GROMACS .gro file of C-alpha atoms in nm:
model
  353
    1UNK     CA    1  -0.028   0.004   0.038
    2UNK     CA    2   0.157   0.336  -0.102
    3UNK     CA    3   0.063   0.668  -0.165
    4UNK     CA    4   0.283   0.988  -0.407
    5UNK     CA    5   0.199   1.335  -0.363
    6UNK     CA    6   0.422   1.590  -0.644
    7UNK     CA    7   0.372   1.929  -0.644
    8UNK     CA    8   0.607   2.198  -0.844
    9UNK     CA    9   0.570   2.555  -0.883
   10UNK     CA   10   0.839   2.759  -1.117
   11UNK     CA   11   0.851   3.149  -1.149
   12UNK     CA   12   1.120   3.232  -1.469
   13UNK     CA   13   1.192   3.622  -1.564
   14UNK     CA   14   1.363   3.716  -1.828
   15UNK     CA   15   1.556   3.998  -1.920
   16UNK     CA   16   1.813   4.065  -2.303
   17UNK     CA   17   1.974   3.757  -2.255
   18UNK     CA   18   1.961   3.630  -1.923
   19UNK     CA   19   1.703   3.477  -1.706
   20UNK     CA   20   1.682   3.410  -1.303
   21UNK     CA   21   1.429   3.054  -1.271
   22UNK     CA   22   1.309   3.010  -0.931
   23UNK     CA   23   1.145   2.643  -0.839
   24UNK     CA   24   0.981   2.559  -0.482
   25UNK     CA   25   0.881   2.192  -0.496
   26UNK     CA   26   0.759   1.921  -0.215
   27UNK     CA   27   0.733   1.527  -0.284
   28UNK     CA   28   0.539   1.322  -0.012
   29UNK     CA   29   0.580   0.927  -0.020
   30UNK     CA   30   0.423   0.665   0.233
   31UNK     CA   31   0.458   0.270   0.169
   32UNK     CA   32   0.347   0.042   0.433
   33UNK     CA   33   0.492  -0.370   0.333
   34UNK     CA   34   0.452  -0.679   0.480
   35UNK     CA   35   0.734  -0.921   0.493
   36UNK     CA   36   0.930  -1.231   0.621
   37UNK     CA   37   1.259  -1.112   0.852
   38UNK     CA   38   1.348  -1.447   0.967
   39UNK     CA   39   1.371  -1.744   1.151
   40UNK     CA   40   1.265  -1.732   1.534
   41UNK     CA   41   1.471  -1.799   1.796
   42UNK     CA   42   1.818  -1.895   1.704
   43UNK     CA   43   1.702  -2.083   1.324
   44UNK     CA   44   1.967  -2.001   1.062
   45UNK     CA   45   1.974  -1.630   0.876
   46UNK     CA   46   1.713  -1.678   0.550
   47UNK     CA   47   1.946  -1.589   0.339
   48UNK     CA   48   2.200  -1.906   0.481
   49UNK     CA   49   1.841  -2.144   0.400
   50UNK     CA   50   1.804  -1.994   0.040
   51UNK     CA   51   2.149  -2.031  -0.029
   52UNK     CA   52   2.167  -2.356   0.021
   53UNK     CA   53   1.848  -2.544   0.068
   54UNK     CA   54   2.018  -2.955   0.166
   55UNK     CA   55   2.058  -3.083   0.453
   56UNK     CA   56   2.087  -2.962   0.770
   57UNK     CA   57   1.838  -2.678   0.621
   58UNK     CA   58   1.633  -2.850   0.479
   59UNK     CA   59   1.405  -2.905   0.695
   60UNK     CA   60   1.363  -2.434   0.702
   61UNK     CA   61   1.348  -2.440   0.407
   62UNK     CA   62   1.017  -2.715   0.386
   63UNK     CA   63   0.845  -2.496   0.618
   64UNK     CA   64   0.960  -2.182   0.444
   65UNK     CA   65   0.803  -2.305   0.150
   66UNK     CA   66   0.472  -2.506   0.334
   67UNK     CA   67   0.527  -2.843   0.310
   68UNK     CA   68   0.599  -2.920   0.677
   69UNK     CA   69   0.482  -2.741   0.942
   70UNK     CA   70   0.665  -2.535   1.233
   71UNK     CA   71   0.845  -2.821   1.479
   72UNK     CA   72   0.941  -2.560   1.740
   73UNK     CA   73   1.034  -2.135   1.810
   74UNK     CA   74   1.356  -2.207   1.605
   75UNK     CA   75   1.114  -2.304   1.298
   76UNK     CA   76   0.838  -2.005   1.329
   77UNK     CA   77   0.859  -1.759   1.074
   78UNK     CA   78   0.906  -1.382   1.251
   79UNK     CA   79   0.628  -1.182   0.983
   80UNK     CA   80   0.600  -0.803   1.003
   81UNK     CA   81   0.538  -0.469   0.871
   82UNK     CA   82   0.736  -0.176   0.692
   83UNK     CA   83   0.565   0.132   0.748
   84UNK     CA   84   0.757   0.476   0.616
   85UNK     CA   85   0.672   0.795   0.522
   86UNK     CA   86   0.917   1.026   0.339
   87UNK     CA   87   0.911   1.412   0.277
   88UNK     CA   88   1.179   1.559   0.030
   89UNK     CA   89   1.111   1.959  -0.008
   90UNK     CA   90   1.296   2.285  -0.094
   91UNK     CA   91   1.361   2.609  -0.300
   92UNK     CA   92   1.627   2.644  -0.568
   93UNK     CA   93   1.737   2.982  -0.779
   94UNK     CA   94   1.940   3.010  -1.108
   95UNK     CA   95   2.066   3.275  -1.248
   96UNK     CA   96   2.162   3.258  -1.619
   97UNK     CA   97   2.358   3.533  -1.789
   98UNK     CA   98   2.526   3.534  -2.140
   99UNK     CA   99   2.804   3.780  -2.123
  100UNK     CA  100   3.115   3.862  -2.361
  101UNK     CA  101   3.447   3.890  -2.151
  102UNK     CA  102   3.845   3.853  -2.310
  103UNK     CA  103   3.692   3.861  -2.632
  104UNK     CA  104   3.483   3.514  -2.544
  105UNK     CA  105   3.160   3.436  -2.493
  106UNK     CA  106   3.056   3.350  -2.152
  107UNK     CA  107   2.722   3.123  -2.016
  108UNK     CA  108   2.740   3.184  -1.653
  109UNK     CA  109   2.483   3.045  -1.399
  110UNK     CA  110   2.514   3.078  -1.058
  111UNK     CA  111   2.210   2.920  -0.863
  112UNK     CA  112   2.124   2.817  -0.483
  113UNK     CA  113   1.957   2.561  -0.358
  114UNK     CA  114   1.767   2.480   0.006
  115UNK     CA  115   1.621   2.153   0.068
  116UNK     CA  116   1.528   1.906   0.334
  117UNK     CA  117   1.447   1.534   0.330
  118UNK     CA  118   1.290   1.351   0.663
  119UNK     CA  119   1.183   0.982   0.673
  120UNK     CA  120   0.963   0.792   0.964
  121UNK     CA  121   1.069   0.454   0.998
  122UNK     CA  122   0.787   0.213   1.204
  123UNK     CA  123   0.880  -0.173   1.198
  124UNK     CA  124   0.700  -0.427   1.370
  125UNK     CA  125   0.686  -0.760   1.374
  126UNK     CA  126   0.516  -1.102   1.504
  127UNK     CA  127   0.593  -1.507   1.555
  128UNK     CA  128   0.394  -1.671   1.280
  129UNK     CA  129   0.389  -2.078   1.280
  130UNK     CA  130   0.343  -2.269   0.960
  131UNK     CA  131   0.039  -2.521   0.995
  132UNK     CA  132   0.078  -2.857   0.793
  133UNK     CA  133  -0.198  -2.675   0.572
  134UNK     CA  134   0.040  -2.463   0.448
  135UNK     CA  135  -0.114  -2.210   0.643
  136UNK     CA  136   0.067  -1.905   0.838
  137UNK     CA  137  -0.084  -1.899   1.211
  138UNK     CA  138   0.020  -1.578   1.453
  139UNK     CA  139   0.137  -1.679   1.793
  140UNK     CA  140   0.315  -1.394   1.866
  141UNK     CA  141   0.205  -1.021   1.963
  142UNK     CA  142   0.344  -0.749   1.744
  143UNK     CA  143   0.652  -0.604   1.872
  144UNK     CA  144   0.778  -0.311   1.741
  145UNK     CA  145   1.129  -0.356   1.592
  146UNK     CA  146   1.250  -0.016   1.485
  147UNK     CA  147   1.070   0.411   1.521
  148UNK     CA  148   1.288   0.623   1.430
  149UNK     CA  149   1.285   0.944   1.259
  150UNK     CA  150   1.592   1.064   0.993
  151UNK     CA  151   1.638   1.502   0.873
  152UNK     CA  152   1.857   1.641   0.651
  153UNK     CA  153   1.877   1.993   0.542
  154UNK     CA  154   2.107   2.117   0.305
  155UNK     CA  155   2.232   2.453   0.167
  156UNK     CA  156   2.407   2.444  -0.167
  157UNK     CA  157   2.549   2.735  -0.377
  158UNK     CA  158   2.740   2.656  -0.726
  159UNK     CA  159   2.854   2.845  -1.048
  160UNK     CA  160   2.921   2.733  -1.403
  161UNK     CA  161   3.093   2.925  -1.671
  162UNK     CA  162   3.034   2.743  -2.017
  163UNK     CA  163   3.296   2.968  -2.199
  164UNK     CA  164   3.331   2.935  -2.591
  165UNK     CA  165   3.571   2.956  -2.852
  166UNK     CA  166   3.531   2.867  -3.200
  167UNK     CA  167   3.441   2.567  -3.192
  168UNK     CA  168   3.507   2.445  -2.845
  169UNK     CA  169   3.363   2.500  -2.516
  170UNK     CA  170   3.494   2.474  -2.220
  171UNK     CA  171   3.312   2.408  -1.837
  172UNK     CA  172   3.420   2.557  -1.533
  173UNK     CA  173   3.227   2.486  -1.234
  174UNK     CA  174   3.215   2.465  -0.829
  175UNK     CA  175   2.987   2.381  -0.611
  176UNK     CA  176   2.943   2.416  -0.226
  177UNK     CA  177   2.730   2.221  -0.010
  178UNK     CA  178   2.643   2.223   0.416
  179UNK     CA  179   2.407   1.947   0.498
  180UNK     CA  180   2.296   1.907   0.870
  181UNK     CA  181   2.112   1.552   0.984
  182UNK     CA  182   1.961   1.426   1.278
  183UNK     CA  183   1.805   1.096   1.362
  184UNK     CA  184   1.607   1.071   1.661
  185UNK     CA  185   1.540   0.682   1.798
  186UNK     CA  186   1.190   0.672   1.984
  187UNK     CA  187   1.092   0.381   2.241
  188UNK     CA  188   1.216   0.265   2.621
  189UNK     CA  189   1.648   0.385   2.498
  190UNK     CA  190   1.542   0.703   2.310
  191UNK     CA  191   1.861   0.926   2.179
  192UNK     CA  192   1.911   1.151   1.889
  193UNK     CA  193   2.193   1.202   1.696
  194UNK     CA  194   2.352   1.543   1.498
  195UNK     CA  195   2.603   1.607   1.217
  196UNK     CA  196   2.750   1.830   0.987
  197UNK     CA  197   2.931   1.861   0.667
  198UNK     CA  198   3.083   2.008   0.403
  199UNK     CA  199   3.225   1.994   0.017
  200UNK     CA  200   3.372   2.189  -0.186
  201UNK     CA  201   3.295   1.989  -0.557
  202UNK     CA  202   3.510   2.113  -0.819
  203UNK     CA  203   3.470   1.983  -1.211
  204UNK     CA  204   3.596   2.043  -1.542
  205UNK     CA  205   3.477   1.946  -1.905
  206UNK     CA  206   3.560   2.054  -2.284
  207UNK     CA  207   3.362   1.889  -2.550
  208UNK     CA  208   3.483   1.995  -2.931
  209UNK     CA  209   3.386   1.985  -3.267
  210UNK     CA  210   3.640   1.831  -3.478
  211UNK     CA  211   3.411   1.847  -3.767
  212UNK     CA  212   3.024   1.883  -3.902
  213UNK     CA  213   2.932   1.526  -3.776
  214UNK     CA  214   3.224   1.497  -3.438
  215UNK     CA  215   3.303   1.578  -3.161
  216UNK     CA  216   3.534   1.491  -2.885
  217UNK     CA  217   3.482   1.554  -2.487
  218UNK     CA  218   3.662   1.440  -2.160
  219UNK     CA  219   3.604   1.570  -1.809
  220UNK     CA  220   3.701   1.572  -1.457
  221UNK     CA  221   3.508   1.591  -1.123
  222UNK     CA  222   3.503   1.538  -0.778
  223UNK     CA  223   3.211   1.310  -0.671
  224UNK     CA  224   3.067   1.368  -0.300
  225UNK     CA  225   2.780   1.154  -0.109
  226UNK     CA  226   2.695   1.251   0.224
  227UNK     CA  227   2.651   0.973   0.532
  228UNK     CA  228   2.330   0.865   0.637
  229UNK     CA  229   2.175   1.055   0.922
  230UNK     CA  230   2.303   0.904   1.288
  231UNK     CA  231   2.613   0.859   1.187
  232UNK     CA  232   2.822   1.141   1.348
  233UNK     CA  233   3.176   1.001   1.340
  234UNK     CA  234   3.116   0.673   1.299
  235UNK     CA  235   3.125   0.648   0.879
  236UNK     CA  236   3.258   0.887   0.619
  237UNK     CA  237   3.116   0.982   0.301
  238UNK     CA  238   3.205   0.891   0.007
  239UNK     CA  239   3.452   1.046  -0.219
  240UNK     CA  240   3.602   1.019  -0.566
  241UNK     CA  241   3.754   1.161  -0.864
  242UNK     CA  242   3.521   1.065  -1.153
  243UNK     CA  243   3.751   1.091  -1.557
  244UNK     CA  244   3.568   1.055  -1.838
  245UNK     CA  245   3.634   1.058  -2.249
  246UNK     CA  246   3.412   0.988  -2.506
  247UNK     CA  247   3.343   1.075  -2.864
  248UNK     CA  248   2.975   1.266  -3.025
  249UNK     CA  249   2.855   1.109  -3.379
  250UNK     CA  250   2.549   1.347  -3.541
  251UNK     CA  251   2.460   1.313  -3.893
  252UNK     CA  252   2.289   1.124  -4.141
  253UNK     CA  253   2.346   0.804  -3.959
  254UNK     CA  254   2.207   0.890  -3.637
  255UNK     CA  255   2.319   1.054  -3.360
  256UNK     CA  256   2.564   0.811  -3.162
  257UNK     CA  257   2.776   0.826  -2.860
  258UNK     CA  258   3.096   0.635  -2.701
  259UNK     CA  259   3.271   0.730  -2.357
  260UNK     CA  260   3.485   0.557  -2.074
  261UNK     CA  261   3.509   0.627  -1.753
  262UNK     CA  262   3.739   0.628  -1.476
  263UNK     CA  263   3.582   0.658  -1.064
  264UNK     CA  264   3.884   0.655  -0.879
  265UNK     CA  265   3.695   0.605  -0.499
  266UNK     CA  266   3.886   0.803  -0.200
  267UNK     CA  267   3.655   0.640   0.034
  268UNK     CA  268   3.318   0.403  -0.132
  269UNK     CA  269   3.052   0.336   0.094
  270UNK     CA  270   2.787   0.062   0.036
  271UNK     CA  271   2.470   0.075   0.273
  272UNK     CA  272   2.321  -0.231   0.410
  273UNK     CA  273   2.003  -0.336   0.274
  274UNK     CA  274   1.721  -0.623   0.344
  275UNK     CA  275   1.736  -0.732  -0.025
  276UNK     CA  276   2.156  -0.761  -0.041
  277UNK     CA  277   2.146  -0.998   0.278
  278UNK     CA  278   2.171  -0.738   0.598
  279UNK     CA  279   2.042  -0.859   0.901
  280UNK     CA  280   1.684  -0.670   0.959
  281UNK     CA  281   1.901  -0.538   1.289
  282UNK     CA  282   2.116  -0.363   1.068
  283UNK     CA  283   1.920  -0.257   0.762
  284UNK     CA  284   1.972   0.125   0.658
  285UNK     CA  285   2.319   0.135   0.809
  286UNK     CA  286   2.653   0.251   0.600
  287UNK     CA  287   3.016   0.055   0.584
  288UNK     CA  288   3.311   0.183   0.464
  289UNK     CA  289   3.521  -0.021   0.229
  290UNK     CA  290   3.859   0.256   0.165
  291UNK     CA  291   3.957   0.295  -0.185
  292UNK     CA  292   3.852   0.106  -0.457
  293UNK     CA  293   3.749   0.219  -0.851
  294UNK     CA  294   3.526   0.140  -1.095
  295UNK     CA  295   3.600   0.174  -1.498
  296UNK     CA  296   3.389   0.081  -1.803
  297UNK     CA  297   3.285   0.225  -2.119
  298UNK     CA  298   2.915   0.370  -2.237
  299UNK     CA  299   2.765   0.345  -2.584
  300UNK     CA  300   2.449   0.428  -2.799
  301UNK     CA  301   2.282   0.503  -3.057
  302UNK     CA  302   1.912   0.632  -3.189
  303UNK     CA  303   1.800   0.689  -3.513
  304UNK     CA  304   1.466   0.796  -3.661
  305UNK     CA  305   1.308   0.597  -3.992
  306UNK     CA  306   1.038   0.781  -4.189
  307UNK     CA  307   0.754   0.549  -4.342
  308UNK     CA  308   0.513   0.804  -4.514
  309UNK     CA  309   0.347   0.948  -4.223
  310UNK     CA  310   0.509   0.690  -3.965
  311UNK     CA  311   0.822   0.731  -3.766
  312UNK     CA  312   1.021   0.457  -3.679
  313UNK     CA  313   1.222   0.502  -3.324
  314UNK     CA  314   1.563   0.309  -3.348
  315UNK     CA  315   1.787   0.264  -3.027
  316UNK     CA  316   2.055   0.078  -2.869
  317UNK     CA  317   2.258   0.083  -2.597
  318UNK     CA  318   2.578  -0.104  -2.388
  319UNK     CA  319   2.739  -0.068  -2.120
  320UNK     CA  320   3.080  -0.261  -1.983
  321UNK     CA  321   3.170  -0.156  -1.651
  322UNK     CA  322   3.430  -0.279  -1.414
  323UNK     CA  323   3.508  -0.267  -1.036
  324UNK     CA  324   3.819  -0.380  -0.760
  325UNK     CA  325   3.818  -0.277  -0.434
  326UNK     CA  326   4.138  -0.114  -0.376
  327UNK     CA  327   4.179  -0.210   0.026
  328UNK     CA  328   4.126  -0.450   0.284
  329UNK     CA  329   3.852  -0.469   0.500
  330UNK     CA  330   3.594  -0.638   0.665
  331UNK     CA  331   3.209  -0.687   0.574
  332UNK     CA  332   3.043  -0.816   0.910
  333UNK     CA  333   2.686  -0.713   0.778
  334UNK     CA  334   2.693  -0.810   0.432
  335UNK     CA  335   2.653  -0.518   0.244
  336UNK     CA  336   2.910  -0.574  -0.005
  337UNK     CA  337   2.872  -0.978  -0.021
  338UNK     CA  338   2.823  -1.248   0.183
  339UNK     CA  339   2.796  -1.163   0.553
  340UNK     CA  340   3.130  -1.149   0.784
  341UNK     CA  341   3.333  -1.186   0.433
  342UNK     CA  342   3.701  -1.054   0.415
  343UNK     CA  343   3.743  -0.833   0.173
  344UNK     CA  344   4.082  -0.827   0.004
  345UNK     CA  345   4.302  -0.548  -0.185
  346UNK     CA  346   4.159  -0.673  -0.608
  347UNK     CA  347   3.868  -0.853  -0.529
  348UNK     CA  348   3.607  -0.723  -0.742
  349UNK     CA  349   3.272  -0.548  -0.649
  350UNK     CA  350   2.961  -0.736  -0.623
  351UNK     CA  351   2.707  -0.406  -0.633
  352UNK     CA  352   2.873  -0.150  -0.883
  353UNK     CA  353   2.774   0.251  -0.786
   0.00000   0.00000   0.00000
């Protein structure tokens, strides 16, 4: 069950070759769903049973599939509801100026954005017996497993200058961001954790039109992903230096581009989720993986065919990517693969960012 509401208002003021655009937005999303969290008592992990349903895991697998009933507390199924409410809202303005300076054309964009995010999580579960008939019977009371609220506020300022010279455009950009987060946990052991981060993100890119149909591009940018609320000093934010180089074509054969990329992570982070094997108590936690590299190539092609009054769009895309860890660390919760796994330098990254 879910509901989604969105509001987006835009105002634009134009004069000469300049413009000022302001956006106000608010998005709300509510979702509640039931899922199985695991076996009761000292039962094995769901992932362990599903990965190898033979031997000692066979009995638990038959309970899971309804082939036999629960014989004890370890074979009970812990099933519960995840209820989440999200709010995302903010206001942003950008000023676009077309100027001439040092005999060069400059397209300058200056922007500011204030953004707020909020999530409320209410998770609960109860014990169920699998009956011989394959039906479920609740045998335990509903207990709250998680009740918290996470908030984030971010103020971002940026400037970008596209400098045009002949058939070449040089793009210079700088972004500053201040992020404040807060996590409040409710219940018998209530707590509140605040944190703040600030970062400068420079970038430079260049595009040159070599012929009427072919151009080349290159760029270097700093990447950044903030930590989640409640991680004051426990986890470092994700940082990387990203490189790209490629070519674009536009002509009788359609539109095409080939771009090679290399992302050099100073610090790679991963977020624990139930779908990638994390324990229910560790969901949404983050883990630092240290240095890593992700590289590859992206290619695309598109063309419109015309047949009388009909238009037939054709397109094709291809992506190759490879990632490797560049540091040794222990992945106890299974953020990057199996739980209790010692990651070694040179190991492949299972889930590419």
